[in-house]
Tab-separated table of C-alpha atoms and ligand atoms in Angstrom:
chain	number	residue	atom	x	y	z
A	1	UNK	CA	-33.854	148.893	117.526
A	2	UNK	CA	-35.686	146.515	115.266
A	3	UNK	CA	-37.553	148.668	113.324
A	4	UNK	CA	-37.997	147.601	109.995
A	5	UNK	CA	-40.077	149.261	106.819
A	6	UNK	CA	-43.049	147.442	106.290
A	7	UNK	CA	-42.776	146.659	102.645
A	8	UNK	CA	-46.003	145.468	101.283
A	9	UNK	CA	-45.244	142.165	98.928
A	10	UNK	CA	-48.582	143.990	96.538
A	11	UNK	CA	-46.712	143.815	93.124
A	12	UNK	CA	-43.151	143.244	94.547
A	13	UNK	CA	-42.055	139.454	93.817
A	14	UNK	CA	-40.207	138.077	96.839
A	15	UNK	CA	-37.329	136.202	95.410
A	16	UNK	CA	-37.411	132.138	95.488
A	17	UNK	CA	-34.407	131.366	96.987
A	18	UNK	CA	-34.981	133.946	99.687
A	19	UNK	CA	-38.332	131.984	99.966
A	20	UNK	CA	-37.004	128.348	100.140
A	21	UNK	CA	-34.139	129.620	102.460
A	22	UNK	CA	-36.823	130.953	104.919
A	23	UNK	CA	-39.054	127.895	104.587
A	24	UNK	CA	-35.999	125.814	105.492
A	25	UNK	CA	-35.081	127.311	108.463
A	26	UNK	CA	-38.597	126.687	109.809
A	27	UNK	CA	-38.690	123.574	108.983
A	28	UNK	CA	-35.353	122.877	110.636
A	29	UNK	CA	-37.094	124.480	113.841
A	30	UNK	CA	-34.212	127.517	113.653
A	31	UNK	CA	-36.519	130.444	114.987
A	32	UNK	CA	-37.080	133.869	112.939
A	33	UNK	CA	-35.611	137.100	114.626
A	34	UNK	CA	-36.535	140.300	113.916
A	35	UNK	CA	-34.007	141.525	111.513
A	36	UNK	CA	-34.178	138.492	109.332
A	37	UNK	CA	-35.352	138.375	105.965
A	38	UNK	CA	-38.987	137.318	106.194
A	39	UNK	CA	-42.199	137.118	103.066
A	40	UNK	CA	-44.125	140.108	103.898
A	41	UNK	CA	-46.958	137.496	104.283
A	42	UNK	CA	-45.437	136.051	107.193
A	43	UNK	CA	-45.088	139.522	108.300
A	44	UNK	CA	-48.080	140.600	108.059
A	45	UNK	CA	-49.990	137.439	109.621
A	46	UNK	CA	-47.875	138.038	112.710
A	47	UNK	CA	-49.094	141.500	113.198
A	48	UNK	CA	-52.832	140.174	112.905
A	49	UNK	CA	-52.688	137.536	115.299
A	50	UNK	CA	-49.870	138.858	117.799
A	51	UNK	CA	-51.905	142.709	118.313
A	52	UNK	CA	-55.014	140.296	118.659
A	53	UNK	CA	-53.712	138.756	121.144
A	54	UNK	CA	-52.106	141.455	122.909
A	55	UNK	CA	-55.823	143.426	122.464
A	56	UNK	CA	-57.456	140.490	124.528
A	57	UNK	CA	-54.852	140.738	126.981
A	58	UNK	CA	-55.763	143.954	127.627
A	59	UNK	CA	-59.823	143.828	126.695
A	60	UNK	CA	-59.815	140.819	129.432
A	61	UNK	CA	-59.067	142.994	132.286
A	62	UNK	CA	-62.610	144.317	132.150
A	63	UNK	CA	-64.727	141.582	132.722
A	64	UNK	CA	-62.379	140.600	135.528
A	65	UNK	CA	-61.553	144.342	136.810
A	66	UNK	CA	-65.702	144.423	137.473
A	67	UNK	CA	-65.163	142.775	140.622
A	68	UNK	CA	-62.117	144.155	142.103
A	69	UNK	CA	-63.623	146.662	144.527
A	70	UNK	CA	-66.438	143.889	145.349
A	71	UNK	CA	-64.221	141.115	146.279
A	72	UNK	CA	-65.507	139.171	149.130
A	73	UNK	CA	-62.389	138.987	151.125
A	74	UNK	CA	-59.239	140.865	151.000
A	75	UNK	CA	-57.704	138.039	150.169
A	76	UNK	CA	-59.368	137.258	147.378
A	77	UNK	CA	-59.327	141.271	145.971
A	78	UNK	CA	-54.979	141.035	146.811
A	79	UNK	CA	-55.197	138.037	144.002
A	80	UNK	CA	-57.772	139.588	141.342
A	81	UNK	CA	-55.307	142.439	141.253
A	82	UNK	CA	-52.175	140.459	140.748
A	83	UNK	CA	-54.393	138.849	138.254
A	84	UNK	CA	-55.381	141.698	136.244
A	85	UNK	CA	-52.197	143.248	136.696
A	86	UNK	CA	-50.495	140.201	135.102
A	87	UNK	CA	-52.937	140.531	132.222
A	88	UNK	CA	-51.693	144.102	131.408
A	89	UNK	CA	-48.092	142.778	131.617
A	90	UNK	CA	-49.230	140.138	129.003
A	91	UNK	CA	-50.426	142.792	126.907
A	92	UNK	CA	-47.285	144.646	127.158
A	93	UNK	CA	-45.145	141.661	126.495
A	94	UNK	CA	-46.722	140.843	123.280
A	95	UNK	CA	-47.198	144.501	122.295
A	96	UNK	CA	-43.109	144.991	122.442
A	97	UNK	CA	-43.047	141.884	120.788
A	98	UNK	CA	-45.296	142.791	117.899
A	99	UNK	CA	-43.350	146.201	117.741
A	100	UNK	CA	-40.440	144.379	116.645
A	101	UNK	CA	-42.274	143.718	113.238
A	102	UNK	CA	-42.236	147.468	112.305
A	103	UNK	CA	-45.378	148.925	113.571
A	104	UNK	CA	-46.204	151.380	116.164
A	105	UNK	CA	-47.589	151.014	119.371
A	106	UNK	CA	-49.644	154.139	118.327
A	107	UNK	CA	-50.957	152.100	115.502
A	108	UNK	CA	-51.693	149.114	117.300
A	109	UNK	CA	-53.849	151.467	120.022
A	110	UNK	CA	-55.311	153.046	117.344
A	111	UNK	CA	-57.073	149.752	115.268
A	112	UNK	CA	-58.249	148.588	118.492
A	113	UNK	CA	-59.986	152.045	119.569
A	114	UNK	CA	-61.590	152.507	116.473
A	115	UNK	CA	-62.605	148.758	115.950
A	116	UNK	CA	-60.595	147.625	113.318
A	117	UNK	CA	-58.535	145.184	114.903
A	118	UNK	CA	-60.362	142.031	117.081
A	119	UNK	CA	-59.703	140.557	120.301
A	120	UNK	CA	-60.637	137.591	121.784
A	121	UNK	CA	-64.484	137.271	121.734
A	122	UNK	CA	-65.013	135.736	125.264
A	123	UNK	CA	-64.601	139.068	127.267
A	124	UNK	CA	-67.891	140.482	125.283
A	125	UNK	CA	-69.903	138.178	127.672
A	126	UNK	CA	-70.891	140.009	131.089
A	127	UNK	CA	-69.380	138.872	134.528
A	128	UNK	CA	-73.031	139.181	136.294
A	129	UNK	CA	-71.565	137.127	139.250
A	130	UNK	CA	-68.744	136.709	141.725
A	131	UNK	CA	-68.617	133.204	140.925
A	132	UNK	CA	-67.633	134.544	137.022
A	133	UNK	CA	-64.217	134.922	138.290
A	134	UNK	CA	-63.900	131.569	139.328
A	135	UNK	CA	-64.987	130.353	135.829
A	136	UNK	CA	-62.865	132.856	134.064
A	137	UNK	CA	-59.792	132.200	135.862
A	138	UNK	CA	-60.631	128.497	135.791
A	139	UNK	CA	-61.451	128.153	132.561
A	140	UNK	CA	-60.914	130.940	130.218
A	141	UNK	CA	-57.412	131.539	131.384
A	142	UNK	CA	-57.685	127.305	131.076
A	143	UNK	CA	-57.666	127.397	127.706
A	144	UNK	CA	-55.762	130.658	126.955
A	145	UNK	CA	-53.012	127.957	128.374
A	146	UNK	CA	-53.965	125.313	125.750
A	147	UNK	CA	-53.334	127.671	123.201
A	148	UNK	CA	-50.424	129.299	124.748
A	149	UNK	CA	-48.597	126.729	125.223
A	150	UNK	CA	-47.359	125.266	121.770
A	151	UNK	CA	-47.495	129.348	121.308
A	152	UNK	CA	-44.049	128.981	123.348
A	153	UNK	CA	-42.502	127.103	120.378
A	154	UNK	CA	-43.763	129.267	117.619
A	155	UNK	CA	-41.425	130.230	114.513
A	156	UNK	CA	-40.783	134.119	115.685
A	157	UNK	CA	-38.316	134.487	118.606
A	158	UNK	CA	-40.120	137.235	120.073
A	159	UNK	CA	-43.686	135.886	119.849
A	160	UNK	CA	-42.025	132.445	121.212
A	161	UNK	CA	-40.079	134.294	124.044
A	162	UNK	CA	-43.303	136.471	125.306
A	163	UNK	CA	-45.205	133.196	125.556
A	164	UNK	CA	-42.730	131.332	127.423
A	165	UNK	CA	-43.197	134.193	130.109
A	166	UNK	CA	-46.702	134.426	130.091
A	167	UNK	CA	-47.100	130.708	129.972
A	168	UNK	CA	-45.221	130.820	133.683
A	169	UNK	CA	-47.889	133.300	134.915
A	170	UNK	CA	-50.822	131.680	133.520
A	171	UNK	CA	-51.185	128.447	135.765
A	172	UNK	CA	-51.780	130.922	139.274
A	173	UNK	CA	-54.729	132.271	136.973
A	174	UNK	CA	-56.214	129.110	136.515
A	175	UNK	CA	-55.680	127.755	139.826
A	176	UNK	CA	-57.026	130.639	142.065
A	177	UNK	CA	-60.243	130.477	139.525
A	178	UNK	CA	-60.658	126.569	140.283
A	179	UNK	CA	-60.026	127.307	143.807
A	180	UNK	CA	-62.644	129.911	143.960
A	181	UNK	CA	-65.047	127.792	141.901
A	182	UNK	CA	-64.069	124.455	144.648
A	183	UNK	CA	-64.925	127.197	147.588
A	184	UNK	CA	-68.260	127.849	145.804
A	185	UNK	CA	-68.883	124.198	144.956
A	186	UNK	CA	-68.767	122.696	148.477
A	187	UNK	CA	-70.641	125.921	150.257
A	188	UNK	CA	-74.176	126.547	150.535
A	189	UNK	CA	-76.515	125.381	148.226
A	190	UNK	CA	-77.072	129.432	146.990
A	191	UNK	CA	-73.321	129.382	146.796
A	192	UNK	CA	-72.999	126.045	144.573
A	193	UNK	CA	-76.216	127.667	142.116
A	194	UNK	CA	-74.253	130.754	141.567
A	195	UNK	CA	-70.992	128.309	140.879
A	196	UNK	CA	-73.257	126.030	138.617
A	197	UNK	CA	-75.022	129.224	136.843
A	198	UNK	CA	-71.338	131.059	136.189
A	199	UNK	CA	-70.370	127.457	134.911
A	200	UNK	CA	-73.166	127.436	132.341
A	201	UNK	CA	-72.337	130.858	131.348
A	202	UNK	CA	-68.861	130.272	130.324
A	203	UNK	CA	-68.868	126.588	129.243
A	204	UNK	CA	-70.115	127.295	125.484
A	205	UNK	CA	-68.428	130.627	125.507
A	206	UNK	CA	-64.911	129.242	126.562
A	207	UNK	CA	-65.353	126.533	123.711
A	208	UNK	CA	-65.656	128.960	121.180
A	209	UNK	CA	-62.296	130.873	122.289
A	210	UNK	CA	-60.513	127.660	119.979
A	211	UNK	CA	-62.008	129.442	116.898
A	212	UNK	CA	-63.933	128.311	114.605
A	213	UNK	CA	-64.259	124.079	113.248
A	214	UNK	CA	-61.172	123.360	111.615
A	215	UNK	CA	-63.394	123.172	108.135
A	216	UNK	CA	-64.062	126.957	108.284
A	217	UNK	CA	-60.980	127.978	109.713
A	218	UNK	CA	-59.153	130.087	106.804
A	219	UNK	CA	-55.637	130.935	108.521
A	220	UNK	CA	-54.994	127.336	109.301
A	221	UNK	CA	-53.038	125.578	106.653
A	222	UNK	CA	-50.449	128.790	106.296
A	223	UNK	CA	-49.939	129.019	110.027
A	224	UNK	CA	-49.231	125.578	110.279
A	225	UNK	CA	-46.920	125.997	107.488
A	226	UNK	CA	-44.866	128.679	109.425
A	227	UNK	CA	-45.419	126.804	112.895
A	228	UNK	CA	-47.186	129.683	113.934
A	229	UNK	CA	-49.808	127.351	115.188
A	230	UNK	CA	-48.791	123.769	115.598
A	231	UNK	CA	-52.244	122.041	116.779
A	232	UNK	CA	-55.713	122.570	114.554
A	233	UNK	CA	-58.626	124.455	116.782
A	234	UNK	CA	-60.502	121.168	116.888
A	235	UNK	CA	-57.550	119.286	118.658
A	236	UNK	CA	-57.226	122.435	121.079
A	237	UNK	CA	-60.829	122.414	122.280
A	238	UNK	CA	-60.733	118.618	122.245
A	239	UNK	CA	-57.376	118.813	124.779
A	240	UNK	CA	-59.568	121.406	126.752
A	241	UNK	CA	-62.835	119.502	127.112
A	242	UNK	CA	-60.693	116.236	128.133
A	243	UNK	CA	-58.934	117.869	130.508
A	244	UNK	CA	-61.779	120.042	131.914
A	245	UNK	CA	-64.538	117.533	132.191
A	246	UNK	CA	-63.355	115.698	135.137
A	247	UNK	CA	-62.422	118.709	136.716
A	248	UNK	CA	-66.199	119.588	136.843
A	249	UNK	CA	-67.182	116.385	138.430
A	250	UNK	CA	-64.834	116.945	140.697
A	251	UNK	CA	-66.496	119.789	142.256
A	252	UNK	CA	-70.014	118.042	141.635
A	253	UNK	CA	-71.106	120.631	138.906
A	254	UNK	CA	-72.459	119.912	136.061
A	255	UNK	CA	-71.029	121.066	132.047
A	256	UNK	CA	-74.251	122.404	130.088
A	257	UNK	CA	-73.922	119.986	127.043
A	258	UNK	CA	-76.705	116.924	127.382
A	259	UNK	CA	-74.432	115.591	124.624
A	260	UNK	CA	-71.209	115.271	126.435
A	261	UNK	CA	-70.226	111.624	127.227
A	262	UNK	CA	-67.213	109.876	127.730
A	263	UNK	CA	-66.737	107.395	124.249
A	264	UNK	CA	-64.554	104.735	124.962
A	265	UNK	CA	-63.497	103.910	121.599
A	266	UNK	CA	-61.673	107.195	120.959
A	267	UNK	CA	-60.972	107.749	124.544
A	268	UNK	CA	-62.112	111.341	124.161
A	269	UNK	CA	-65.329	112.924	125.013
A	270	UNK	CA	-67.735	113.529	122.749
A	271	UNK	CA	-69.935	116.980	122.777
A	272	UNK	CA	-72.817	118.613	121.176
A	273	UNK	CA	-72.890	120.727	118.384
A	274	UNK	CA	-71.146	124.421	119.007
A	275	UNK	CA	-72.851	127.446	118.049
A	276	UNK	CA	-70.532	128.803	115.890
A	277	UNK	CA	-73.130	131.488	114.254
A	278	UNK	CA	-73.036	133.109	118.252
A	279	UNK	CA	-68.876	132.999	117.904
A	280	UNK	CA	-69.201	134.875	114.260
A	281	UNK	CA	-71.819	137.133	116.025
A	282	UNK	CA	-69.768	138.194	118.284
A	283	UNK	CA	-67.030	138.667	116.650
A	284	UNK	CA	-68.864	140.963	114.207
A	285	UNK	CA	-69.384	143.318	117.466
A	286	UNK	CA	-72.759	141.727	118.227
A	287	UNK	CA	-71.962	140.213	121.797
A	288	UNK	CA	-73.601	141.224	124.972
A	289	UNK	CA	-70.886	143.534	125.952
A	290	UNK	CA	-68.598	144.240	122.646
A	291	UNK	CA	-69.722	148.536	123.297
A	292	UNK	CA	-69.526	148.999	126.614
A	293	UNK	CA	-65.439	147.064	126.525
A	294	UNK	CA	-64.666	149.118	123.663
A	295	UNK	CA	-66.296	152.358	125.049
A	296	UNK	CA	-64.425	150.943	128.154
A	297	UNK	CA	-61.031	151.673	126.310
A	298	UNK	CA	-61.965	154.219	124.400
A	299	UNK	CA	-62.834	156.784	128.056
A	300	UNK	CA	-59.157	154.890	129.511
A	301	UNK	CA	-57.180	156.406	126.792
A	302	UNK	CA	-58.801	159.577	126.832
A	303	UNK	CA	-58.951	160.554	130.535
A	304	UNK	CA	-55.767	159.153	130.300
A	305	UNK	CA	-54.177	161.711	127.436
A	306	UNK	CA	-53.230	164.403	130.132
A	307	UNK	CA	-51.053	161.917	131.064
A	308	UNK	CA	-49.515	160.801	127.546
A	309	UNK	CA	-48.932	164.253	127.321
A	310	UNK	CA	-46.712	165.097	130.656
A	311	UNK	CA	-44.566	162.628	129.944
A	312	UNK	CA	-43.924	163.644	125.882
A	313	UNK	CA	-43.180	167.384	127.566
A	314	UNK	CA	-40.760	165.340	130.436
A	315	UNK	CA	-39.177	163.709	128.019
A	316	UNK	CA	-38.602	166.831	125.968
A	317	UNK	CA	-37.083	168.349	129.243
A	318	UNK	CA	-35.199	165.513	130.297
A	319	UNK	CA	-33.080	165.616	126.847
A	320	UNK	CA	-32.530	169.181	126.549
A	321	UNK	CA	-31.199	168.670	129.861
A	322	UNK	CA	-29.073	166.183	129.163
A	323	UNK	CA	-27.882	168.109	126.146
A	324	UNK	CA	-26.959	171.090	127.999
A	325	UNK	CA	-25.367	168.891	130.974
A	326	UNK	CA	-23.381	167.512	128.087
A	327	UNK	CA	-22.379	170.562	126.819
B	1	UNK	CA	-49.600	161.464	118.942
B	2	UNK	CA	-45.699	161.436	119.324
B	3	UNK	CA	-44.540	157.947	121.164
B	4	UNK	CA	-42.450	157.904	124.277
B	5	UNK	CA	-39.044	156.093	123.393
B	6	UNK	CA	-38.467	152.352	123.055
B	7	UNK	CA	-36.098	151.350	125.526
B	8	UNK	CA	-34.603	147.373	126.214
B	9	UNK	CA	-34.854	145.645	129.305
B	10	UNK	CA	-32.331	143.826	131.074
B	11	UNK	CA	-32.548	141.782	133.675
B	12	UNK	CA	-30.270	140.019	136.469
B	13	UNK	CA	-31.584	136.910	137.610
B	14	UNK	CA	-29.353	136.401	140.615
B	15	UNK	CA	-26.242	137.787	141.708
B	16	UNK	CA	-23.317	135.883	139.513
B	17	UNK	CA	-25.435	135.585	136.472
B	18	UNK	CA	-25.416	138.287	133.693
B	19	UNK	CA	-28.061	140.311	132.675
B	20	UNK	CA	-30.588	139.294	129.978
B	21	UNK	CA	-32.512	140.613	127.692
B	22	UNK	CA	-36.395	140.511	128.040
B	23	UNK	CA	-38.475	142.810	126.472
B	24	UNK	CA	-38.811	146.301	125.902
B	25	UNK	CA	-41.216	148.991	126.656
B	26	UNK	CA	-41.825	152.796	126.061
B	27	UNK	CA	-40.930	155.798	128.785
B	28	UNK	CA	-40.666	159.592	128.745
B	29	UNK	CA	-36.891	158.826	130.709
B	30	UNK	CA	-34.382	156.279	131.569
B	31	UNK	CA	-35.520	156.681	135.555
B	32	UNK	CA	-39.146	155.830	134.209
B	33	UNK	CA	-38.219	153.120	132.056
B	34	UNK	CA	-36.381	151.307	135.369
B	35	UNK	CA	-39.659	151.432	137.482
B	36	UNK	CA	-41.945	150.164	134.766
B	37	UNK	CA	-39.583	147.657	133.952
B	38	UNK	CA	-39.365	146.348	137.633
B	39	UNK	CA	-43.279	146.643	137.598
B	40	UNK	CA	-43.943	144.582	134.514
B	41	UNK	CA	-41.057	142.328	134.068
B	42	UNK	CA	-40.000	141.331	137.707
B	43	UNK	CA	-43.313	140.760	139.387
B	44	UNK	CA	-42.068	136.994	141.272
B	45	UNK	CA	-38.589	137.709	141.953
B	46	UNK	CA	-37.202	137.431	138.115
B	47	UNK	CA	-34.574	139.442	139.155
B	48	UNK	CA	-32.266	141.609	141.704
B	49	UNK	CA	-30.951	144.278	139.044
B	50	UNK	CA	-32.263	146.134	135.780
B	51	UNK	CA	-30.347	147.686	133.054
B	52	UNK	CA	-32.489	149.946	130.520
B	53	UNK	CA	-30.855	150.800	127.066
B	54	UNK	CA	-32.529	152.969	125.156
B	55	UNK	CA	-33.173	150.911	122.080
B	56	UNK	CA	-31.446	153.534	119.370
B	57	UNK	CA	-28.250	152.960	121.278
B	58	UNK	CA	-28.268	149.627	120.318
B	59	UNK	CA	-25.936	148.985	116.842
B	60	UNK	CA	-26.640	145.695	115.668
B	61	UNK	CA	-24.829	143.171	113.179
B	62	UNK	CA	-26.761	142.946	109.703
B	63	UNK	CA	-28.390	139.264	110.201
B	64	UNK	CA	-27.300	139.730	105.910
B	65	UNK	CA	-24.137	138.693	106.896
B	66	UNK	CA	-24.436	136.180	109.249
B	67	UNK	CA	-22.383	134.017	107.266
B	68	UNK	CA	-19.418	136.295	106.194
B	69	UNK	CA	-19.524	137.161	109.646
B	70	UNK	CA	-19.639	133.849	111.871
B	71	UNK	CA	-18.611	131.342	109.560
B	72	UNK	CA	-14.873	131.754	109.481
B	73	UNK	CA	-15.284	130.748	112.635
B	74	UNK	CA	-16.123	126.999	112.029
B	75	UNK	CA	-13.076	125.825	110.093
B	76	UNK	CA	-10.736	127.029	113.514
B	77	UNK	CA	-10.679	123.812	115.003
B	78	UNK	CA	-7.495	124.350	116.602
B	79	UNK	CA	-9.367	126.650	118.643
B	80	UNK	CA	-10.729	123.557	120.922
B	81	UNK	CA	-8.884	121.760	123.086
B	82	UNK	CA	-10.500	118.448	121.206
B	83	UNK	CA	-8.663	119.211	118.704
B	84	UNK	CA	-5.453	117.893	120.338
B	85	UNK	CA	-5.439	114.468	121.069
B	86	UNK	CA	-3.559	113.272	124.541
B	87	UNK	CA	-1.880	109.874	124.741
B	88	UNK	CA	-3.636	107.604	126.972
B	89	UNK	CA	-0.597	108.085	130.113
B	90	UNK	CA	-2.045	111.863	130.069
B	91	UNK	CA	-5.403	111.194	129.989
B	92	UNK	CA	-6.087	113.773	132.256
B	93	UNK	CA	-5.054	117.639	131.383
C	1	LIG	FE1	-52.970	136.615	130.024
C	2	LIG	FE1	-53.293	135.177	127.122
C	3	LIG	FE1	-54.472	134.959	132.460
């Protein structure tokens, strides 16, 4: 029902008042609904980061969907499911979401099948381990929250609205990670190595999900403009290492940075240098796994095009049906 | 690739409350659209009953004319009970 034209601003001025009037209501917090008169800037930055982030939704499944038939327990297979499930239904959520912009789901499919559009670089890193889904859950989906959460009070009403949802279904994800990771941590000494190696695996990884140092980051300024983003990637991954560190000593492991120490003065921690040229490596489609995820989706949505297909014929039936039950 | 129809999700939280909207997603039929709607949007008990609308069903007010629309609204105090003061021996009505 929201459709809308994408009009593309290339040559066409966007009128100043219009311009002030929509900076205003931002700035008086008002939220931006789908119908309303938006810069096709705005517009257009949406679409980038909201199908990115609907992408990794989906992308993240992988890693995580490695180890569903090799769970150790039942129990613990019954809550990777409802894990990964949720994931698809975060996908989904921000997907509709993004539709309401004016673009196709078709098109959103498409740019991430044939590479065009990015996702998340963290789920181009293997899961070689069960104790990867304790890290994952524990801290990937750890700082997915950091970001998420001022995500629930961003400008667009539908962007806002999806987060608020996903926000509620993200703390289980962290929690049965950490609780996996505590199960690992105070088992055998082969069980706390494979905790300590999945640890070392993610921690520099996870870091780099913040993006890249606030001096490099080009999106920033605009975004903050719109209240898209309200917090700079520094001050995310800053929240997450405070918050994370004593979590680790908790369970007696130890975080891979020989930098990392508590400074007193700033009552943060400091850390050692990020390897930002592995993040833009990655990114690029250089990462351990960036194929064999994106061959991953690629086979999914064509084994699954039989099935596209019944349901486009269904639907066909199902109206003329209706039509001549009307008639 | 021709896309399934957009259909809108709403959702009762508990019996006495009305629906609300939630999201959307895509189906080949209305019957389709309620069982992927209870499977995506009411995983932890969000809610005891679905309504789908197919989303082209929908007619909408032009957010354009918010103002001619909802404005004339504002100057019809008289509307609100505040409006009428009470003397202080009927405080209560
Ligand atoms: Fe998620
Ligand atoms: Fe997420
Ligand atoms: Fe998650």
């Amino acid at each position: 029902m929201y459709s809308q034209g994408l009009t593309d601003a290339k040559g066409q001025e966007e009128p100043a008042d219009l311009l002030a009037e929509f900076q205003a209501k931002i700035d008086r917090e008002e939220k931006i609904e789908p119908r309303d008169w938006m810069p096709a800037a705005y517009r257009k930055t949406l679409i980038r980061q909201m199908s990115q982030h609907a992408h990794s939704e989906i992308v993240g499944q992988l890693p995580e969907g490695n180890w569903i038939t090799r769970a150790p327990t039942l129990n613990r297979k019954m809550i990777l499911l409802a894990k990964v499930q949720d994931e698809a239904g975060h996908g989904l959520y921000i997907y509709s979401a993004t539709e309401t912009l004016g673009v196709s789901r078709d098109q959103l499919t498409d740019e991430l099948l044939t590479g065009k559009a990015k996702y998340s670089s963290i789920f181009n890193y293997p899961t070689p381990s069960w104790a990867d889904m304790g890290a994952i859950g524990w801290l990937v989906d750890g700082a997915a929250i950091m970001n998420q959460v001022p995500l629930c009070r961003a400008s667009y009403g539908p962007y806002a609205r999806s987060m608020v949802r996903i926000c509620k279904e993200e703390s289980f994800h962290q929690r049965q990670g950490y609780e996996i990771m505590t199960v690992l941590a105070r088992g055998s000494q082969a069980q706390k190595d494979m905790a300590q190696r999945a640890l070392n695996r993610t921690w520099w990884p996870s870091l780099m999900m913040f993006g890249p140092s606030d001096k490099d980051s080009k999106h920033s300024e605009q975004s903050m403009k719109w209240k898209i983003k309200r917090f700079s990637n520094d001050d995310l991954r800053q929240k997450f290492i405070d918050a994370t560190v004593p979590q680790a000593e908790h369970l007696g492991l130890t975080i891979p940075d020989p930098d990392l120490k508590w400074n007193e003065e700033t009552g943060h921690y400091d850390h050692g240098e990020i390897d930002f040229n592995e993040l833009f490596q990655v990114i690029k489609g250089n990462g351990p796994c960036n194929k064999e995820r994106l061959q991953a989706r690629i086979n999914a949505h064509e084994s699954g095009a039989w099935v596209r297909e019944a349901a486009a014929v269904f639907q066909q039936l199902q109206s003329e049906k209706n039509k001549s039950e009307a008639a | 690739m021709s896309e399934l129809k957009l259909y809108e999700v709403f959702i009762r939280a508990k019996s006495g409350l009305n629906h609300r909207h939630v999201g959307s997603l895509h189906a080949s039929d209305a019957q389709m659209a309620l069982l992927n709607a209870r499977d995506v949007y009411t995983r932890r008990k969000e809610g005891v009953s679905i309504w789908v609308v197919e989303a082209e069903h929908v007619t909408a007010s032009n957010p354009e004319q918010e103002h001619e629309w909802f404005d004339p609204a504002e100057d019809k105090v008289y509307r609100h009970p505040t409006f009428y003061p009470l003397d202080k021996e009927v405080e209560n009505m």
